mmCIF file with all atom_site columns, C-alpha atoms in Angstrom:
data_model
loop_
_atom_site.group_PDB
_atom_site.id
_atom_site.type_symbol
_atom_site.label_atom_id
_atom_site.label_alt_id
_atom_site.label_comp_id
_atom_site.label_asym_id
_atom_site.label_entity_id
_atom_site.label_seq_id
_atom_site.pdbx_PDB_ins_code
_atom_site.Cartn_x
_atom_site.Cartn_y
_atom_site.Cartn_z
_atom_site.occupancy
_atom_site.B_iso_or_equiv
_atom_site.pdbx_formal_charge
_atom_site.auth_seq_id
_atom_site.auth_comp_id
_atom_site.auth_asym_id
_atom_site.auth_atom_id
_atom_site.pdbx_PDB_model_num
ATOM 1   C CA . UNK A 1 1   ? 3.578  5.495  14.964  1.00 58.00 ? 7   UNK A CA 1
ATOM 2   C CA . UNK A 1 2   ? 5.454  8.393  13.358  1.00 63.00 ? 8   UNK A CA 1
ATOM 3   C CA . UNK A 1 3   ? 4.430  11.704 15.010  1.00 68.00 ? 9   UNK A CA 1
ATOM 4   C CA . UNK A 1 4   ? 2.772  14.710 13.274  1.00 76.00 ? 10  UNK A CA 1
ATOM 5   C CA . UNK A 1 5   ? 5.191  16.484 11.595  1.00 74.00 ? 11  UNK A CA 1
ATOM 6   C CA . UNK A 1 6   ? 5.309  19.792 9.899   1.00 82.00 ? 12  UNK A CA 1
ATOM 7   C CA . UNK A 1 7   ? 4.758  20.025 6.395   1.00 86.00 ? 13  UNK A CA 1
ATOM 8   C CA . UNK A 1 8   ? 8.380  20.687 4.354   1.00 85.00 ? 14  UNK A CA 1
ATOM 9   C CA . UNK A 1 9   ? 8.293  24.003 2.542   1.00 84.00 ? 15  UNK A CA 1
ATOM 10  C CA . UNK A 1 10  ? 8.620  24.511 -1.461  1.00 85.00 ? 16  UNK A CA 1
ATOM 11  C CA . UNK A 1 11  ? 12.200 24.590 -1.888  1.00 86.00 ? 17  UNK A CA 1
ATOM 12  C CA . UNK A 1 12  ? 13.231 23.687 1.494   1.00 89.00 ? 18  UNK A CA 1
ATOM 13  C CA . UNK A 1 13  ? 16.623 22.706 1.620   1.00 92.00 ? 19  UNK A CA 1
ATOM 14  C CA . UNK A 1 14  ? 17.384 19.087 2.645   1.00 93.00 ? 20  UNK A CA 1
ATOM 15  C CA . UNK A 1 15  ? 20.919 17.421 4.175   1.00 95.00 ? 21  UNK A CA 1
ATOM 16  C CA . UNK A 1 16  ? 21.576 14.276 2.130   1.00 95.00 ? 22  UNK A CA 1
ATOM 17  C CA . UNK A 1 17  ? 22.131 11.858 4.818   1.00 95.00 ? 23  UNK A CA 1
ATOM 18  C CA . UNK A 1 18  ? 25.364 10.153 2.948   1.00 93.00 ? 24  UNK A CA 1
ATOM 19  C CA . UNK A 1 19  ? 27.188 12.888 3.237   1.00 92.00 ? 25  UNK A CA 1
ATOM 20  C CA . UNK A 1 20  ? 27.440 12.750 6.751   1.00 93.00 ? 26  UNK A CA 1
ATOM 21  C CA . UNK A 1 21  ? 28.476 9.198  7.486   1.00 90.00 ? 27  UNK A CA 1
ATOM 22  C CA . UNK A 1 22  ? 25.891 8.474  9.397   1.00 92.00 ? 28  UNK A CA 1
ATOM 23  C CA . UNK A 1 23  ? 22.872 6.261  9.475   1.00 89.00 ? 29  UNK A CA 1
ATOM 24  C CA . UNK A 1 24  ? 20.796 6.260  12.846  1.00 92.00 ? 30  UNK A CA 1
ATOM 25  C CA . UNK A 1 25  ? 17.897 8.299  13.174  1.00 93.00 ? 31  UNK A CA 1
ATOM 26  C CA . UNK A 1 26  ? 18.834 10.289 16.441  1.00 92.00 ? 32  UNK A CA 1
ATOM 27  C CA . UNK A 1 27  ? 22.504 10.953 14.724  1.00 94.00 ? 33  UNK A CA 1
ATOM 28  C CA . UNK A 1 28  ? 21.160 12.462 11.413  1.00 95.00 ? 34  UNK A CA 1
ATOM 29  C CA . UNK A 1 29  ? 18.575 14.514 13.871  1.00 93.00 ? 35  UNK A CA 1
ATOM 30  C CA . UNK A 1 30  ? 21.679 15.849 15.518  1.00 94.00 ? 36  UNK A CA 1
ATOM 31  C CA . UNK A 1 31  ? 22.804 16.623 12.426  1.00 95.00 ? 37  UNK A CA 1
ATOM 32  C CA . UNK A 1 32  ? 20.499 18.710 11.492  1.00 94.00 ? 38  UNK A CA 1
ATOM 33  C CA . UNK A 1 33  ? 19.637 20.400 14.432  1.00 93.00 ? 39  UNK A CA 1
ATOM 34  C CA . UNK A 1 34  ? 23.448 21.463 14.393  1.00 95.00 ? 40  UNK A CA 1
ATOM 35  C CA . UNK A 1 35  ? 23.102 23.202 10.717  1.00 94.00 ? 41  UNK A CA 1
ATOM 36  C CA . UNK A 1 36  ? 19.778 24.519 12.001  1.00 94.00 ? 42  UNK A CA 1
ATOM 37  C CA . UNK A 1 37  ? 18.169 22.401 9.087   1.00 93.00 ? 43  UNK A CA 1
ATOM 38  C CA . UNK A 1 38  ? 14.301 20.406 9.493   1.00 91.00 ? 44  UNK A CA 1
ATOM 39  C CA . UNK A 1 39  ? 14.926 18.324 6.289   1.00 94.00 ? 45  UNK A CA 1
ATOM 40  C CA . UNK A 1 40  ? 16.775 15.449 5.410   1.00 95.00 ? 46  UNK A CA 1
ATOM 41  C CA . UNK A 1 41  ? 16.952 13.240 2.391   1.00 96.00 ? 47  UNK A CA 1
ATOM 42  C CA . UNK A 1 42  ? 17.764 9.910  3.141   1.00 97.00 ? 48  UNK A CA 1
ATOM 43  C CA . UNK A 1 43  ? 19.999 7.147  2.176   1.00 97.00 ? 49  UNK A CA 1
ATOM 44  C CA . UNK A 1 44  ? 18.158 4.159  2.440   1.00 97.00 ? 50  UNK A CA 1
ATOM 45  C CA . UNK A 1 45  ? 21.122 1.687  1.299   1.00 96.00 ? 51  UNK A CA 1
ATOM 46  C CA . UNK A 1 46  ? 22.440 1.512  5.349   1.00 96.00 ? 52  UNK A CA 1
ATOM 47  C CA . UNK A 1 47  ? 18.879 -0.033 6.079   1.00 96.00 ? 53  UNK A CA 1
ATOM 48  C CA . UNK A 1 48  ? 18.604 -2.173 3.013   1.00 96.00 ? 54  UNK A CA 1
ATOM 49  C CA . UNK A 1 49  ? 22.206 -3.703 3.997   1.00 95.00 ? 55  UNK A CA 1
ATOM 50  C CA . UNK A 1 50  ? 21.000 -4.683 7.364   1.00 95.00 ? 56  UNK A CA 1
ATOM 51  C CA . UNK A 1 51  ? 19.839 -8.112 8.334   1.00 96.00 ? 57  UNK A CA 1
ATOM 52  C CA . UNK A 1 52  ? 16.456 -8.220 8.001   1.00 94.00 ? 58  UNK A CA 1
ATOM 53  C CA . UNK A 1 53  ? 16.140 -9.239 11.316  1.00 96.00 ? 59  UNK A CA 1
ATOM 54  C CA . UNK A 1 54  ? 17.557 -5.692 12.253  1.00 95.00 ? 60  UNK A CA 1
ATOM 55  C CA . UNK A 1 55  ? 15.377 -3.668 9.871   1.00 96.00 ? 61  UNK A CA 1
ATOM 56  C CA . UNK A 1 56  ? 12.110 -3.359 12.201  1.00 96.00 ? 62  UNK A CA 1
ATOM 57  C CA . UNK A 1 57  ? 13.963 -1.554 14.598  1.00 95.00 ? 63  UNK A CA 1
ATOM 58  C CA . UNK A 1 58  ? 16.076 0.944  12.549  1.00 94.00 ? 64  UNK A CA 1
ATOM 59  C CA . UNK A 1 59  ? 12.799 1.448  10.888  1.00 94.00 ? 65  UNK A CA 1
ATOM 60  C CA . UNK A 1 60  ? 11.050 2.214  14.335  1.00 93.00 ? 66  UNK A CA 1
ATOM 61  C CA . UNK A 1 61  ? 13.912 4.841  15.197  1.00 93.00 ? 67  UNK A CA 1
ATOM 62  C CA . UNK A 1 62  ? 12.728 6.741  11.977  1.00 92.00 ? 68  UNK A CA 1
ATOM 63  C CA . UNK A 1 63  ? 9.763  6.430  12.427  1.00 91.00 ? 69  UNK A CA 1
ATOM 64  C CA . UNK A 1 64  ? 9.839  7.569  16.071  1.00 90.00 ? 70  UNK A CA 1
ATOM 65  C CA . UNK A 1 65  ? 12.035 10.639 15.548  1.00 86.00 ? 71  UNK A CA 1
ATOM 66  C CA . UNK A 1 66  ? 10.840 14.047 14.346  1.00 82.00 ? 72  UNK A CA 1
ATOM 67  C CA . UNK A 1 67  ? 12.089 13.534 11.331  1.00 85.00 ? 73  UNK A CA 1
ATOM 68  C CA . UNK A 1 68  ? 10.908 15.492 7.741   1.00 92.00 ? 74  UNK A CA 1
ATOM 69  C CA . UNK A 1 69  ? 12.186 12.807 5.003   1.00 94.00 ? 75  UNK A CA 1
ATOM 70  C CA . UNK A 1 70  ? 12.077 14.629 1.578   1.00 94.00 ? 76  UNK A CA 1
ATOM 71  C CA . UNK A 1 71  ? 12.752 11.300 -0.282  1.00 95.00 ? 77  UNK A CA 1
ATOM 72  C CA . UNK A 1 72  ? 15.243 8.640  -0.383  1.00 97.00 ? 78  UNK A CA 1
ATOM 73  C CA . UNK A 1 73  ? 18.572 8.091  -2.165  1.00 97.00 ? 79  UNK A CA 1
ATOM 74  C CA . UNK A 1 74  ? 19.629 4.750  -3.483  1.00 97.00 ? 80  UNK A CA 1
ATOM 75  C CA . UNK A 1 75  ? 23.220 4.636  -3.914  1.00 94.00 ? 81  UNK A CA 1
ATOM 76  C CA . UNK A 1 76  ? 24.323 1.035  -5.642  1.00 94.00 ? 82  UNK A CA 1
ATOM 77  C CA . UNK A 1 77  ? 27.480 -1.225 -3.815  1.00 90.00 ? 83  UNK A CA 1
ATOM 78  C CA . UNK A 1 78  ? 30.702 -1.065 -6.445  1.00 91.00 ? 84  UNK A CA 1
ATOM 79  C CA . UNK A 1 79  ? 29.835 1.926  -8.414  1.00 92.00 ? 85  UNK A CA 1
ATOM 80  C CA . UNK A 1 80  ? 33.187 4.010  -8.565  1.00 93.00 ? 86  UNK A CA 1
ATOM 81  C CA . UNK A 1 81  ? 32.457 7.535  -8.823  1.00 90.00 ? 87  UNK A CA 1
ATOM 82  C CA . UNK A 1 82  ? 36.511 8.359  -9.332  1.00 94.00 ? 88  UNK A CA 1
ATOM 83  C CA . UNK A 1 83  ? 36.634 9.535  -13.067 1.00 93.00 ? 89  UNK A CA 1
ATOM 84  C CA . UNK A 1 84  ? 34.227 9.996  -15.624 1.00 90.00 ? 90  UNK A CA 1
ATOM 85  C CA . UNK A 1 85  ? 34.920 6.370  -17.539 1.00 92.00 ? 91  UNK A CA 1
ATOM 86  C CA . UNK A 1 86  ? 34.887 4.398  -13.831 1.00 93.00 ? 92  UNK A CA 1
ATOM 87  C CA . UNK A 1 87  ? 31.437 5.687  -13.294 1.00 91.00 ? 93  UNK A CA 1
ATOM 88  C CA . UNK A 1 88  ? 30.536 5.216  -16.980 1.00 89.00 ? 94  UNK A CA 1
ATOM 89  C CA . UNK A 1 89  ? 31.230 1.224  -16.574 1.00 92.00 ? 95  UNK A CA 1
ATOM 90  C CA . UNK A 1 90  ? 30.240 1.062  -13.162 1.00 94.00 ? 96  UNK A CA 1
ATOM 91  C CA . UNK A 1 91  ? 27.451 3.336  -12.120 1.00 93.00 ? 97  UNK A CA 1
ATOM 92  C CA . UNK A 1 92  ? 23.339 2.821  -11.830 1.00 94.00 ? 98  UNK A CA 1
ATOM 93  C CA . UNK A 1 93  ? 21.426 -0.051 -13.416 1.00 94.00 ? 99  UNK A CA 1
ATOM 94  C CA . UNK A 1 94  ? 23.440 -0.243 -17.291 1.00 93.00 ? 100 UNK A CA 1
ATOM 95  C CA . UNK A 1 95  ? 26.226 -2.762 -16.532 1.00 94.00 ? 101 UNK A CA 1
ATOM 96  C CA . UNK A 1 96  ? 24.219 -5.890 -17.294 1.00 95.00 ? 102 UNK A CA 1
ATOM 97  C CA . UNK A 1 97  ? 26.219 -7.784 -14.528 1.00 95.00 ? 103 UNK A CA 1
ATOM 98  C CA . UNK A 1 98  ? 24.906 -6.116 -11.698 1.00 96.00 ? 104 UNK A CA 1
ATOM 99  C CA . UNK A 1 99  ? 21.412 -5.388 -12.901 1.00 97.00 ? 105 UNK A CA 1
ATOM 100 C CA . UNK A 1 100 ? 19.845 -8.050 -11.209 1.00 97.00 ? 106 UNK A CA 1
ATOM 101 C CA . UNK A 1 101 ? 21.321 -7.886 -7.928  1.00 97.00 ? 107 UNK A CA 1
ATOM 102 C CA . UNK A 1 102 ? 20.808 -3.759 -8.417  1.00 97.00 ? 108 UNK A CA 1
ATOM 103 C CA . UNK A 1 103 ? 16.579 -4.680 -9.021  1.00 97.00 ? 109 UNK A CA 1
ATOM 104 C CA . UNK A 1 104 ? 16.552 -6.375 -6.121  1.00 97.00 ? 110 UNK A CA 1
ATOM 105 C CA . UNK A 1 105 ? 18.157 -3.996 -3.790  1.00 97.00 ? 111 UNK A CA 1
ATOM 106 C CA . UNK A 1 106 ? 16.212 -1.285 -5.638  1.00 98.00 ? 112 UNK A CA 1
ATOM 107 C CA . UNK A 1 107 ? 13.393 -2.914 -4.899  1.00 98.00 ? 113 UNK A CA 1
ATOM 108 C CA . UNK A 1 108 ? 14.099 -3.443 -1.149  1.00 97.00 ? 114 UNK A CA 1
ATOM 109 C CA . UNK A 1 109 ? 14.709 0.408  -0.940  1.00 98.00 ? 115 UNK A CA 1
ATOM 110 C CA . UNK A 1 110 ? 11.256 1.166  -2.241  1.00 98.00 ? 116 UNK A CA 1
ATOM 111 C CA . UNK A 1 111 ? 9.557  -0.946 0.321   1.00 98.00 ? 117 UNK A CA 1
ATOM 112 C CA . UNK A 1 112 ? 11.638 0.657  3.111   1.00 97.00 ? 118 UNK A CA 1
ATOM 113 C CA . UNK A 1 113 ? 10.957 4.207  1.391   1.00 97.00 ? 119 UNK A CA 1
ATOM 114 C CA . UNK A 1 114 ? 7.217  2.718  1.331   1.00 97.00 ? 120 UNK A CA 1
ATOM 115 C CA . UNK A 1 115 ? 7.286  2.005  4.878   1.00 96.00 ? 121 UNK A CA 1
ATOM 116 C CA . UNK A 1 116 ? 8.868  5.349  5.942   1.00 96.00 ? 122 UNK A CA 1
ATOM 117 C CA . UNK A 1 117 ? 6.195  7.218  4.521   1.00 94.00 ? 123 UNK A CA 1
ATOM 118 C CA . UNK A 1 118 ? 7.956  8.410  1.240   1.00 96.00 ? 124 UNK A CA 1
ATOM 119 C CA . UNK A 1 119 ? 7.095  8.659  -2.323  1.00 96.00 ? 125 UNK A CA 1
ATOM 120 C CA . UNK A 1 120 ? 9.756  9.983  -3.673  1.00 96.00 ? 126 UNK A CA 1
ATOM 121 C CA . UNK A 1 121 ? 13.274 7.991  -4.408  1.00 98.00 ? 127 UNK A CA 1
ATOM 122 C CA . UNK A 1 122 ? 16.434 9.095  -6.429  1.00 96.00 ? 128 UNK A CA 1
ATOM 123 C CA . UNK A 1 123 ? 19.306 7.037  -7.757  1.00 95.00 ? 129 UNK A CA 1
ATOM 124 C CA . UNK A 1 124 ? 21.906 7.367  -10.249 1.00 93.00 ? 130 UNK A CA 1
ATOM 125 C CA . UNK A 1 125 ? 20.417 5.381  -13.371 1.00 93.00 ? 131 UNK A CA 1
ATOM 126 C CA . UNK A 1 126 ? 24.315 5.366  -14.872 1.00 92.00 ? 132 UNK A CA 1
ATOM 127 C CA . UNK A 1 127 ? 24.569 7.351  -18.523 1.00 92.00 ? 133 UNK A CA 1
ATOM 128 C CA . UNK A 1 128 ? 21.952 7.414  -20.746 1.00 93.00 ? 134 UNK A CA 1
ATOM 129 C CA . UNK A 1 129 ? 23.129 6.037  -23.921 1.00 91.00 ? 135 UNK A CA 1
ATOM 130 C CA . UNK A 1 130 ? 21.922 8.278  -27.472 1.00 90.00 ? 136 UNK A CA 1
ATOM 131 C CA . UNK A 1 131 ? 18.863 7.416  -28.937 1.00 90.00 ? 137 UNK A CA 1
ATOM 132 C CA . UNK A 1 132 ? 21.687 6.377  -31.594 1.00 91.00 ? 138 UNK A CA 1
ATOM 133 C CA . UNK A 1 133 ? 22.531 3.481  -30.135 1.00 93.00 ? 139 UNK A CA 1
ATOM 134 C CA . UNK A 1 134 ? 19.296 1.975  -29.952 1.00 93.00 ? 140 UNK A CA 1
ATOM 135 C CA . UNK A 1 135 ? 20.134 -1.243 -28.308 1.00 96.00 ? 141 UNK A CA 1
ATOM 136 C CA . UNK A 1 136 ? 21.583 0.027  -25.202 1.00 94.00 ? 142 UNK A CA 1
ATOM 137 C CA . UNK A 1 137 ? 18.702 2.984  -25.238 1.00 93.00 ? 143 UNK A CA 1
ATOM 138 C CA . UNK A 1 138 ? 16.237 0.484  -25.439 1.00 95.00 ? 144 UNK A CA 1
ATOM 139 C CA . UNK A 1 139 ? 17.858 -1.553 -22.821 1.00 96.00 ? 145 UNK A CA 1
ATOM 140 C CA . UNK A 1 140 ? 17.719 0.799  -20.379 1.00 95.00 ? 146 UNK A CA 1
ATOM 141 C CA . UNK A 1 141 ? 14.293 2.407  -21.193 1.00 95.00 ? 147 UNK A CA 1
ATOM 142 C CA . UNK A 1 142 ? 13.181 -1.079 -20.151 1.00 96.00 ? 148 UNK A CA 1
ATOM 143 C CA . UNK A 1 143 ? 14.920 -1.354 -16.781 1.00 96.00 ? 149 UNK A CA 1
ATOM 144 C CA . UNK A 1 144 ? 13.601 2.257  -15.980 1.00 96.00 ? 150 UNK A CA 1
ATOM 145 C CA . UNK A 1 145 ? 9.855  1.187  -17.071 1.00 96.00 ? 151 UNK A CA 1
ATOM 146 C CA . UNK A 1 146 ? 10.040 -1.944 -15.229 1.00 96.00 ? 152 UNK A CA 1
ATOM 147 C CA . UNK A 1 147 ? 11.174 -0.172 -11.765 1.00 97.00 ? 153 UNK A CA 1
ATOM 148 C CA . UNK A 1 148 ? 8.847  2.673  -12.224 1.00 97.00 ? 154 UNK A CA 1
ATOM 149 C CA . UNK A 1 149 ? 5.755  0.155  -12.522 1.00 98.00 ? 155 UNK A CA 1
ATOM 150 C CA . UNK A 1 150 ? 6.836  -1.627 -9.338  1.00 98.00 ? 156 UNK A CA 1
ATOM 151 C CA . UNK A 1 151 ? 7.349  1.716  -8.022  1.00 98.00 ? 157 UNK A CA 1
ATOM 152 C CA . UNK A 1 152 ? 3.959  2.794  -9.046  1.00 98.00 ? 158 UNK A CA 1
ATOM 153 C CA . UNK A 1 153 ? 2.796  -0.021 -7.661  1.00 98.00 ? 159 UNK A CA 1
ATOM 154 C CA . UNK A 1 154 ? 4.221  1.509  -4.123  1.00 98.00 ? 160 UNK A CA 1
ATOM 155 C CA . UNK A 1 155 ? 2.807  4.565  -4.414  1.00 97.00 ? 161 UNK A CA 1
ATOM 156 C CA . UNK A 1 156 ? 6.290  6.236  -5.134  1.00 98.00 ? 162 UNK A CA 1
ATOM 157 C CA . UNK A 1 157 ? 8.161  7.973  -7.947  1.00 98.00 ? 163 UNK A CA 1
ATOM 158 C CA . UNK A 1 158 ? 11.605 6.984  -9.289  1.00 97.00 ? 164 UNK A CA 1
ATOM 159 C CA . UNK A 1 159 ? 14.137 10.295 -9.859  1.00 96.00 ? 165 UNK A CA 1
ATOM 160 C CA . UNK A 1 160 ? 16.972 9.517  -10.931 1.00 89.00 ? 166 UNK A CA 1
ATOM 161 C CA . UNK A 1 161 ? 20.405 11.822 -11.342 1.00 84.00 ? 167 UNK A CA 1
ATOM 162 C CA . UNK A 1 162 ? 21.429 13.073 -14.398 1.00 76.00 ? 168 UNK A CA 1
ATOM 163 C CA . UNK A 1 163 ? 23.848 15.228 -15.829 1.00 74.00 ? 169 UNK A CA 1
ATOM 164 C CA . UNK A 1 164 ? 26.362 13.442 -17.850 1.00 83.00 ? 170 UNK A CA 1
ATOM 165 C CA . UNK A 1 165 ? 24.035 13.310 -20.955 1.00 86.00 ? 171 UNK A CA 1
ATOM 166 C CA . UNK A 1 166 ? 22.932 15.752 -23.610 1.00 88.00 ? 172 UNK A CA 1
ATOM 167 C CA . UNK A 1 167 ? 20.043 17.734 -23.075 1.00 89.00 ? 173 UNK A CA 1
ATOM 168 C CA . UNK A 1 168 ? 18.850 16.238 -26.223 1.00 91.00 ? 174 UNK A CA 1
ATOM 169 C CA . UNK A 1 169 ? 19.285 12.953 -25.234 1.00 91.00 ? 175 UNK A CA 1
ATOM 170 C CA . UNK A 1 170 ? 17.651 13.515 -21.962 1.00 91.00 ? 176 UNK A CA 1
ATOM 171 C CA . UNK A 1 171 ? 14.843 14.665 -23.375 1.00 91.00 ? 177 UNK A CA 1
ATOM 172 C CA . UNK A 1 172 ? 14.376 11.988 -25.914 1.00 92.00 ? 178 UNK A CA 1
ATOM 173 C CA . UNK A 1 173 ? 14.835 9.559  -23.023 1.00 93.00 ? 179 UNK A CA 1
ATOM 174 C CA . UNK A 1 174 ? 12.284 10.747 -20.590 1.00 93.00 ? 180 UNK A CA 1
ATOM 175 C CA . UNK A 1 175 ? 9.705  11.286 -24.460 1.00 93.00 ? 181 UNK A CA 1
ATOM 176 C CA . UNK A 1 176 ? 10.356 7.573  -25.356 1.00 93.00 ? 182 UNK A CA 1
ATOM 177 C CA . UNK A 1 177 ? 10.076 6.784  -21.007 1.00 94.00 ? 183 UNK A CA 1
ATOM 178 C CA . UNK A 1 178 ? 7.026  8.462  -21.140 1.00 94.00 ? 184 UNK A CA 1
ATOM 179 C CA . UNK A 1 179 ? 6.004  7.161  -17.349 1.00 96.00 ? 185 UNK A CA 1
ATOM 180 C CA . UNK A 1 180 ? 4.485  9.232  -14.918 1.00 96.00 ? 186 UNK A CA 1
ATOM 181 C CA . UNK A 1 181 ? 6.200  7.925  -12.167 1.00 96.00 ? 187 UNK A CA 1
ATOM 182 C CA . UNK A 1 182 ? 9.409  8.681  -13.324 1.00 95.00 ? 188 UNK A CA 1
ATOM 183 C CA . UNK A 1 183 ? 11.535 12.098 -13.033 1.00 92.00 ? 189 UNK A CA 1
ATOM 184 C CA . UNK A 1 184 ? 14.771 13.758 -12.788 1.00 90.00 ? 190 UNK A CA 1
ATOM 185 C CA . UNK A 1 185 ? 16.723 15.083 -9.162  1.00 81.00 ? 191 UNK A CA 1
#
């Protein structure tokens, strides 16, 4: 049973567990008792990657510890963050090879996030194509709608990171989108 916890202030600032390197509850608490920090968003790949078998208990040490959890981060296996064109063809859920296998570990982290009490989850969605090149818009608007329902479903919203795009195309992305469960980190 996770204990009664403080309520996390507008604009509170949050330590985003991967940038630590670490992964256990009574680490990241250390963590952030060092910095003098309450908040922590959480990477909920390291618990997704367990075995299942091993899940209940990493769960139970969040869940235990006096931890405030802003949201959860999903970062995907192979994306390569080193230039602008590796991250282009590897990052978020547009490179139609790892889509599937990217669903299903998105999915996982929403049931975790579920679990830990969270509604909120970010991820990197990869680069939002112009409204241009319909296809691959279209494509992706899809993926995004499809993972926001199941989302929904959980009771949680899907951010996701931007940057790389336009504003304009942004903005016509998240007009076409159009879901209230989905947002922008």
């Amino acid at each position: 049973m996770r204990p009664t916890l403080p309520p996390i202030l507008p604009y509170e600032i949050a330590l985003c567990s991967w940038s630590t390197h670490l992964a256990d509850a009574p680490s990241l608490h250390a963590a952030l008792n060092r910095l003098h920090l309450r908040t922590l968003h959480l990477a909920l790949g390291p618990l997704a990657s367990l075995p299942e078998s091993a899940r209940p208990a990493a769960l139970n040490q969040f869940l235990d510890n006096p931890l405030l959890l802003s949201a959860g981060m999903i970062a995907f296996p192979q994306e390569d963050y080193r230039t602008l064109h590796t991250i282009r063809a590897t990052g978020g859920l547009v490179p139609d090879s790892t889509f599937p296998d990217r669903r299903q570990f998105t999915l996982t982290c929403a049931r975790l996030a579920r679990q830990l009490g969270l509604t909120l989850v970010s991820t990197h969605v990869g680069f939002i194509p112009p409204a241009s090149d319909r296809p691959a818009f279209t494509l992706l608007q899809s993926r995004l709608r499809q993972l926001a329902d199941d989302f929904a479903h959980l009771g949680l919203h899907l951010l996701f990171e931007t940057g790389q795009e336009s504003a304009d195309t942004l903005a016509a992305f998240l007009s076409a989108l159009d879901h209230p469960h989905v947002g922008v980190n």
